Amino acid sequence: MTGTPLSSDTGAMLRLAAQRLAAGELVAFPTETVYGLGGDAENPAAIASIYAAKGRPANHPVIVHVAPEADITYWAESVPPQARALMQAFWPGPLTLILPRARHIPAAVSGGQSSVGLRCPSHPIAQALLREFALLKPNGQGGVAAPSANKFGQVSPTHASHVRAEFPELSDAELMILEGGPAQVGIESTIVDLSRLDSGIGPVLLRPGHVTSAQIAAVLGVEPGRPDVAAPQVSGSLKAHYAPHTPLSLLPLEELLLTVFGDVTHVSSSAGRVAAVVFNEPPCPASGNVDWHVCASDPDVYARDLYALLRHLDQQGYSRILLEQPPRTPAWQAVNDRIGRAAAAFISS
Ligand code: TXA
Ligand code: MG
């Protein structure tokens, strides 16, 4: 994905986008994971407008995106060797590191927490934007704070058109959206907390993603732990998140088939059309009010296509979406995390 020269039109567009960021405005941009809603990480007013646009609570931290050449010590109070090793292995790429925040970086970017989340994306448009933006800063250090460019709790955008659809209230003049094609990873970055090593608390996996626990363990020599009550807050770790509007259930295949075939009258008479997403061609394709969608059996391909599929199904007027439960293996950890939280949004507690 790196190394492709950008056209002069794209260059001019990126310079304009960087100027808009420097003026405190928001710019949505592509990354390899999902599209981000960016603002100047050192401008608390820009961060406040990100929160306002997303409808997100102000105590939720946002990730600061930096160019590959960025000086991480400008953003982090300390950079432990574990962080250096992970950056060396996975940056640029879909890994966010939580480190102690440098004192001069506004607390607004981390929702008042003493940490900062840092990520260097690999998407060429994201990198070029970050470079242009850093050039506009007197000290050459510029960071773009960006959550996923969706309304709070909703499905993250993997195409520029998804971003446009998420913010109908913002005109093109108010929100510039950079086109960067479909996101290749498709789900949000892996987040590893390294902010509490000084207190004797080892690396913690706050959010699973494309970079797996096993890959992190191979670099650090230790599996990242599970979040404890004092771990930094991650909004993506809320039990219910990443949800479409249509009620979604996650079911083992037998239960899904029972729901569809065992209760056809119920499905067809009272519930409207149902979308069933399964790994293999269904035994009986034409069945009542059910539309079958066969999904990828490779977890990376599934992840890449997941959010676009959920958005597509959301627009078809289905009364329910039924997803076949993927294998509960490490390779599927990130996908299971996202679809589990999406389904949890529809379980009344
Ligand atoms: O792949 C991604 O990470 C995408 C793209 C745009 O980079 N961004 C993304 O942002 O998913 P968002 O805000 O939707 O999720 C970022 C997560 C949130 O759950 C937030 O709580 C956590 O990162 N986070 C950010 N800074 C943090 C910090 N200082 N401490 C703890 N968690 C932090
Ligand atoms: Mg998000």
Coordinates of C-alpha atoms and ligand atoms in Angstrom, one line a residue:
M1 CA 0.0 0.0 0.0
T2 CA 3.0 2.3 0.5
G3 CA 5.2 3.8 -2.1
T4 CA 2.6 4.6 -4.8
P5 CA 3.2 8.2 -6.0
L6 CA 0.2 10.5 -5.4
S7 CA -1.1 12.6 -8.3
S8 CA -0.7 16.4 -8.2
D9 CA -4.5 16.8 -7.8
T10 CA -4.3 14.5 -4.7
G11 CA -1.3 16.5 -3.5
A12 CA -3.2 19.8 -3.7
M13 CA -6.2 18.2 -2.0
L14 CA -4.0 17.0 0.8
R15 CA -2.5 20.4 1.3
L16 CA -5.9 21.9 1.5
A17 CA -7.0 19.2 4.0
A18 CA -3.9 19.9 6.2
Q19 CA -4.7 23.6 6.1
R20 CA -8.2 22.9 7.2
L21 CA -7.0 20.8 10.1
A22 CA -4.5 23.6 11.1
A23 CA -7.5 26.0 11.1
G24 CA -9.3 23.8 13.6
E25 CA -11.7 22.2 11.2
L26 CA -12.5 18.5 10.8
V27 CA -11.3 16.3 7.9
A28 CA -12.4 12.7 7.4
F29 CA -9.6 10.5 6.0
P30 CA -9.0 6.9 5.0
T31 CA -6.8 4.5 7.0
E32 CA -6.1 0.8 6.4
T33 CA -8.5 -0.1 9.3
V34 CA -11.5 2.3 9.0
Y35 CA -12.0 5.9 8.0
G36 CA -11.2 8.4 10.8
L37 CA -12.8 11.8 11.7
G38 CA -9.7 13.9 12.2
G39 CA -8.9 17.1 14.0
D40 CA -5.7 18.8 15.3
A41 CA -4.7 16.7 18.4
E42 CA -3.3 19.8 20.1
N43 CA -6.4 21.9 19.6
P44 CA -9.0 21.3 22.3
A45 CA -11.7 23.1 20.3
A46 CA -11.1 20.8 17.3
I47 CA -11.4 17.8 19.6
A48 CA -14.6 19.2 21.1
S49 CA -16.1 19.4 17.6
I50 CA -15.1 15.8 16.9
Y51 CA -17.1 14.8 20.1
A52 CA -20.0 16.9 19.0
A53 CA -20.1 15.5 15.5
K54 CA -20.0 11.9 16.8
G55 CA -22.3 12.5 19.7
R56 CA -19.7 10.9 21.8
P57 CA -19.3 11.4 25.6
A58 CA -16.4 13.8 26.3
N59 CA -14.6 11.4 28.7
H60 CA -13.8 9.0 25.9
P61 CA -10.2 9.3 24.6
V62 CA -9.3 9.5 20.9
I63 CA -6.3 8.1 19.1
V64 CA -3.6 10.5 17.9
H65 CA -2.4 9.5 14.4
V66 CA 1.2 10.4 13.5
A67 CA 3.4 10.1 10.4
P68 CA 6.2 7.5 10.3
E69 CA 8.8 10.1 11.0
A70 CA 7.1 11.5 14.1
D71 CA 9.0 11.9 17.3
I72 CA 7.0 9.7 19.7
T73 CA 8.7 11.4 22.7
Y74 CA 6.9 14.6 21.8
W75 CA 3.6 12.8 22.5
A76 CA 4.5 10.3 25.2
E77 CA 6.1 11.2 28.6
S78 CA 8.1 8.0 28.3
V79 CA 8.5 5.4 25.6
P80 CA 9.4 2.0 27.1
P81 CA 11.4 -0.5 25.1
Q82 CA 8.3 -2.7 24.7
A83 CA 6.6 0.2 22.8
R84 CA 9.7 0.6 20.6
A85 CA 9.7 -3.1 19.8
L86 CA 6.0 -3.1 18.9
M87 CA 6.4 0.1 16.7
Q88 CA 9.3 -1.5 15.0
A89 CA 7.3 -4.7 14.3
F90 CA 3.9 -3.3 13.4
W91 CA 4.2 0.4 12.4
P92 CA 3.0 1.8 10.1
G93 CA 0.0 -0.4 10.6
P94 CA -3.2 -1.3 12.5
L95 CA -1.8 -1.1 16.1
T96 CA -2.5 1.6 18.7
L97 CA -0.3 2.0 21.7
I98 CA -1.4 3.6 24.9
L99 CA 1.5 5.4 26.6
P100 CA 1.8 8.0 29.4
R101 CA 0.8 11.3 27.9
A102 CA 3.4 14.1 27.6
R103 CA 2.4 17.0 30.0
H104 CA 2.1 19.6 27.2
I105 CA -0.4 17.5 25.2
P106 CA -4.0 18.6 26.0
A107 CA -5.8 16.2 28.3
A108 CA -8.9 16.7 26.0
V109 CA -7.4 14.2 23.6
S110 CA -7.5 11.4 26.1
G111 CA -10.8 12.3 27.8
G112 CA -8.9 13.6 30.8
Q113 CA -6.9 10.4 31.3
S114 CA -3.1 10.7 31.9
S115 CA -2.4 8.5 28.8
V116 CA -2.3 9.0 25.1
G117 CA -3.2 6.6 22.3
L118 CA -0.8 6.7 19.4
R119 CA -1.0 5.1 15.9
C120 CA 0.9 5.4 12.7
P121 CA -1.4 4.3 9.9
S122 CA -0.1 2.6 6.7
H123 CA -2.6 4.0 4.3
P124 CA -0.7 6.3 1.8
I125 CA -3.4 9.0 1.9
A126 CA -3.4 9.0 5.7
Q127 CA 0.4 9.2 5.8
A128 CA 0.6 12.0 3.2
L129 CA -2.0 14.0 5.2
L130 CA -0.1 13.5 8.4
R131 CA 3.1 14.7 6.8
E132 CA 1.5 17.8 5.2
F133 CA -0.1 18.6 8.6
A134 CA 3.1 18.2 10.5
L135 CA 4.8 20.6 8.0
L136 CA 2.4 23.3 9.1
K137 CA 3.5 23.1 12.7
P138 CA 6.4 25.3 13.8
N139 CA 8.1 22.4 15.5
G140 CA 7.3 19.9 12.7
Q141 CA 5.3 17.7 15.1
G142 CA 1.7 17.4 14.2
G143 CA -0.8 14.7 15.3
V144 CA -4.4 14.1 14.0
A145 CA -6.8 13.0 16.7
A146 CA -9.3 10.7 15.0
P147 CA -11.9 8.3 16.2
S148 CA -13.7 6.2 13.6
A149 CA -15.9 8.5 11.4
N150 CA -19.3 7.3 12.6
K151 CA -21.9 8.3 15.1
F152 CA -21.1 7.0 18.6
G153 CA -21.9 3.3 19.0
Q154 CA -22.6 2.7 15.2
V155 CA -20.8 0.7 12.6
S156 CA -17.4 2.1 11.6
P157 CA -17.0 3.4 8.0
T158 CA -14.9 1.5 5.5
H159 CA -15.7 3.6 2.4
A160 CA -15.8 7.4 2.0
S161 CA -19.5 7.0 1.0
H162 CA -20.2 5.5 4.5
V163 CA -18.7 8.7 6.1
R164 CA -20.9 10.9 4.0
A165 CA -23.9 8.9 5.0
E166 CA -23.0 9.1 8.7
F167 CA -23.0 12.9 8.8
P168 CA -25.9 14.2 6.6
E169 CA -26.1 17.3 8.8
L170 CA -22.5 18.4 7.8
S171 CA -22.1 19.9 4.4
D172 CA -19.0 19.3 2.2
A173 CA -17.9 22.8 3.3
E174 CA -18.1 21.7 7.0
L175 CA -16.6 18.3 6.6
M176 CA -14.0 17.5 4.0
I177 CA -13.9 13.8 3.2
L178 CA -10.8 12.4 1.6
E179 CA -11.4 9.4 -0.8
G180 CA -9.1 6.5 -0.2
G181 CA -10.9 3.5 -1.5
P182 CA -12.2 0.6 0.6
A183 CA -10.4 0.1 3.9
Q184 CA -8.3 -3.1 3.5
V185 CA -8.3 -4.3 7.2
G186 CA -11.9 -3.3 7.7
I187 CA -12.0 -3.4 11.5
E188 CA -10.4 -1.0 14.0
S189 CA -6.8 -1.2 15.2
T190 CA -5.6 -3.5 17.9
I191 CA -5.1 -1.5 21.1
V192 CA -2.3 -2.4 23.6
D193 CA -2.0 -0.5 26.9
L194 CA 1.7 0.1 27.9
S195 CA 0.9 3.1 30.1
R196 CA 1.2 1.3 33.4
L197 CA 4.5 -0.6 33.1
D198 CA 6.1 1.7 35.8
S199 CA 3.4 0.6 38.2
G200 CA 4.3 -3.1 37.5
I201 CA 1.3 -3.7 35.3
G202 CA 2.3 -5.5 32.1
P203 CA 0.9 -5.0 28.5
V204 CA -2.9 -5.2 28.3
L205 CA -4.9 -5.9 25.2
L206 CA -7.7 -3.3 25.3
R207 CA -9.1 -4.1 21.9
P208 CA -8.3 -7.1 19.6
G209 CA -7.7 -6.4 16.0
H210 CA -5.8 -7.5 12.9
V211 CA -2.5 -7.6 14.8
T212 CA -3.1 -10.6 17.1
S213 CA -2.3 -11.4 20.7
A214 CA 0.1 -14.1 19.5
Q215 CA 1.9 -11.6 17.2
I216 CA 2.3 -9.2 20.1
A217 CA 3.5 -12.1 22.4
A218 CA 6.0 -13.1 19.7
V219 CA 7.6 -9.5 20.0
L220 CA 7.2 -8.9 23.7
G221 CA 7.8 -12.5 25.0
V222 CA 4.6 -12.3 27.0
E223 CA 0.9 -12.5 26.0
P224 CA -0.8 -9.1 26.6
G225 CA -3.2 -9.4 29.6
R226 CA -6.9 -8.8 29.8
P227 CA -8.2 -5.4 30.9
D228 CA -8.6 -5.0 34.7
V229 CA -11.0 -2.5 36.3
A230 CA -8.2 0.2 36.5
A231 CA -7.2 -0.2 32.8
P232 CA -7.7 2.9 30.6
Q233 CA -11.2 3.2 29.2
V234 CA -11.9 2.1 25.7
S235 CA -15.3 3.0 24.3
G236 CA -15.0 0.1 21.8
S237 CA -14.9 -2.1 24.9
L238 CA -18.4 -1.2 25.9
K239 CA -20.5 -4.3 26.0
A240 CA -22.8 -3.0 23.2
H241 CA -21.1 -1.1 20.4
Y242 CA -20.4 -1.3 16.6
A243 CA -24.2 -2.0 16.0
P244 CA -26.3 -1.7 12.9
H245 CA -29.8 -0.3 13.2
T246 CA -31.5 -3.7 12.3
P247 CA -31.6 -6.1 15.3
L248 CA -28.7 -8.5 14.9
S249 CA -28.3 -12.0 16.5
L250 CA -25.2 -14.2 16.5
L251 CA -26.2 -17.9 16.5
P252 CA -24.5 -21.2 16.0
L253 CA -25.5 -22.7 12.7
E254 CA -28.0 -25.2 14.2
E255 CA -29.8 -22.5 16.1
L256 CA -29.8 -20.2 13.1
L257 CA -31.3 -22.9 10.9
L258 CA -33.9 -23.7 13.6
T259 CA -34.8 -20.0 13.7
V260 CA -35.2 -19.9 9.9
F261 CA -36.7 -23.4 9.1
G262 CA -38.2 -24.4 12.4
D263 CA -40.2 -21.3 12.9
V264 CA -40.9 -20.2 9.3
T265 CA -44.4 -19.2 10.1
H266 CA -43.2 -16.9 12.9
V267 CA -40.4 -15.5 10.6
S268 CA -42.7 -14.9 7.7
S269 CA -45.9 -13.9 9.4
S270 CA -44.8 -11.5 12.0
A271 CA -41.2 -10.6 11.5
G272 CA -40.8 -9.4 7.9
R273 CA -37.8 -10.3 5.8
V274 CA -34.7 -11.8 7.5
A275 CA -31.1 -11.7 6.4
A276 CA -29.1 -14.8 7.3
V277 CA -25.3 -14.7 6.9
V278 CA -23.7 -18.1 6.8
F279 CA -20.4 -19.7 5.9
N280 CA -21.7 -22.3 3.4
E281 CA -24.5 -22.4 0.8
P282 CA -27.7 -23.0 2.8
P283 CA -29.4 -26.4 2.4
C284 CA -32.5 -24.9 0.9
P285 CA -31.9 -21.5 -0.7
A286 CA -35.5 -20.4 -1.2
S287 CA -37.1 -20.4 2.2
G288 CA -39.9 -18.1 3.2
N289 CA -38.8 -14.6 3.9
V290 CA -35.2 -15.3 4.3
D291 CA -32.4 -14.0 2.2
W292 CA -29.1 -15.9 2.5
H293 CA -25.7 -14.3 2.3
V294 CA -22.6 -16.5 2.1
C295 CA -19.7 -14.9 3.9
A296 CA -15.9 -15.4 3.7
S297 CA -14.4 -18.3 5.7
D298 CA -11.1 -16.4 6.0
P299 CA -11.2 -14.1 9.1
D300 CA -9.2 -11.3 7.4
V301 CA -11.6 -11.3 4.4
Y302 CA -14.6 -11.5 6.7
A303 CA -13.2 -8.5 8.7
R304 CA -12.5 -6.5 5.6
D305 CA -16.1 -6.9 4.4
L306 CA -18.0 -7.0 7.7
Y307 CA -19.0 -3.3 8.1
A308 CA -19.9 -2.7 4.5
L309 CA -22.1 -5.9 4.7
L310 CA -23.8 -4.7 7.9
R311 CA -24.4 -1.2 6.3
H312 CA -25.8 -2.8 3.2
L313 CA -28.1 -5.2 5.1
D314 CA -29.2 -2.2 7.2
Q315 CA -30.6 -0.5 4.1
Q316 CA -32.6 -3.5 2.8
G317 CA -35.4 -3.1 5.3
Y318 CA -34.8 -6.5 7.0
S319 CA -36.5 -7.0 10.4
R320 CA -33.5 -9.1 11.6
I321 CA -30.0 -10.0 10.7
L322 CA -28.9 -13.5 11.8
L323 CA -25.1 -14.1 11.7
E324 CA -23.7 -17.6 11.9
Q325 CA -21.3 -17.7 14.9
P326 CA -17.7 -18.0 13.5
P327 CA -15.2 -20.4 15.1
R328 CA -14.1 -19.3 18.6
T329 CA -10.4 -19.5 17.7
P330 CA -7.7 -16.9 18.1
A331 CA -7.8 -16.1 14.4
W332 CA -11.4 -15.0 14.8
Q333 CA -10.9 -13.1 18.1
A334 CA -11.2 -9.6 16.6
V335 CA -14.2 -10.4 14.4
N336 CA -15.9 -12.2 17.3
D337 CA -15.3 -9.2 19.5
R338 CA -17.0 -6.8 17.0
I339 CA -20.0 -8.9 16.1
G340 CA -20.4 -10.0 19.7
R341 CA -20.7 -6.3 20.8
A342 CA -23.0 -5.6 17.8
A343 CA -25.3 -8.4 18.9
A344 CA -25.1 -7.3 22.5
A345 CA -26.7 -4.0 21.6
F346 CA -29.9 -5.9 21.0
I347 CA -30.0 -8.1 24.1
S348 CA -32.0 -6.4 26.8
S349 CA -30.3 -6.5 30.1
Ligands
TXA1 O1 -8.3 1.7 13.6 C1 -8.6 2.6 14.4 O2 -8.1 2.6 15.6 C2 -9.5 3.7 14.0 C3 -8.8 4.5 12.9 C4 -9.5 5.8 12.5 O3 -7.5 4.8 13.3 N1 -9.8 4.6 15.1 C5 -10.7 4.2 16.0 O4 -11.0 5.2 16.9 O5 -11.2 3.1 16.1 P1 -12.2 5.1 18.0 O6 -12.2 6.4 18.7 O7 -13.4 4.7 17.3 O8 -11.7 4.0 18.9 C6 -10.4 4.3 19.6 C7 -10.4 3.6 20.9 C8 -11.5 4.0 21.8 O9 -12.1 2.9 22.3 C9 -10.7 4.8 22.9 O10 -11.3 4.6 24.1 C10 -9.3 4.2 22.8 O11 -9.1 3.9 21.4 N2 -8.3 5.1 23.2 C11 -7.8 6.2 22.6 N3 -6.9 6.8 23.4 C12 -6.9 6.2 24.5 C13 -6.2 6.4 25.7 N4 -5.4 7.4 25.9 N5 -6.4 5.5 26.7 C14 -7.2 4.4 26.5 N6 -7.9 4.2 25.4 C15 -7.7 5.1 24.4
MG2 MG -15.2 3.9 16.9

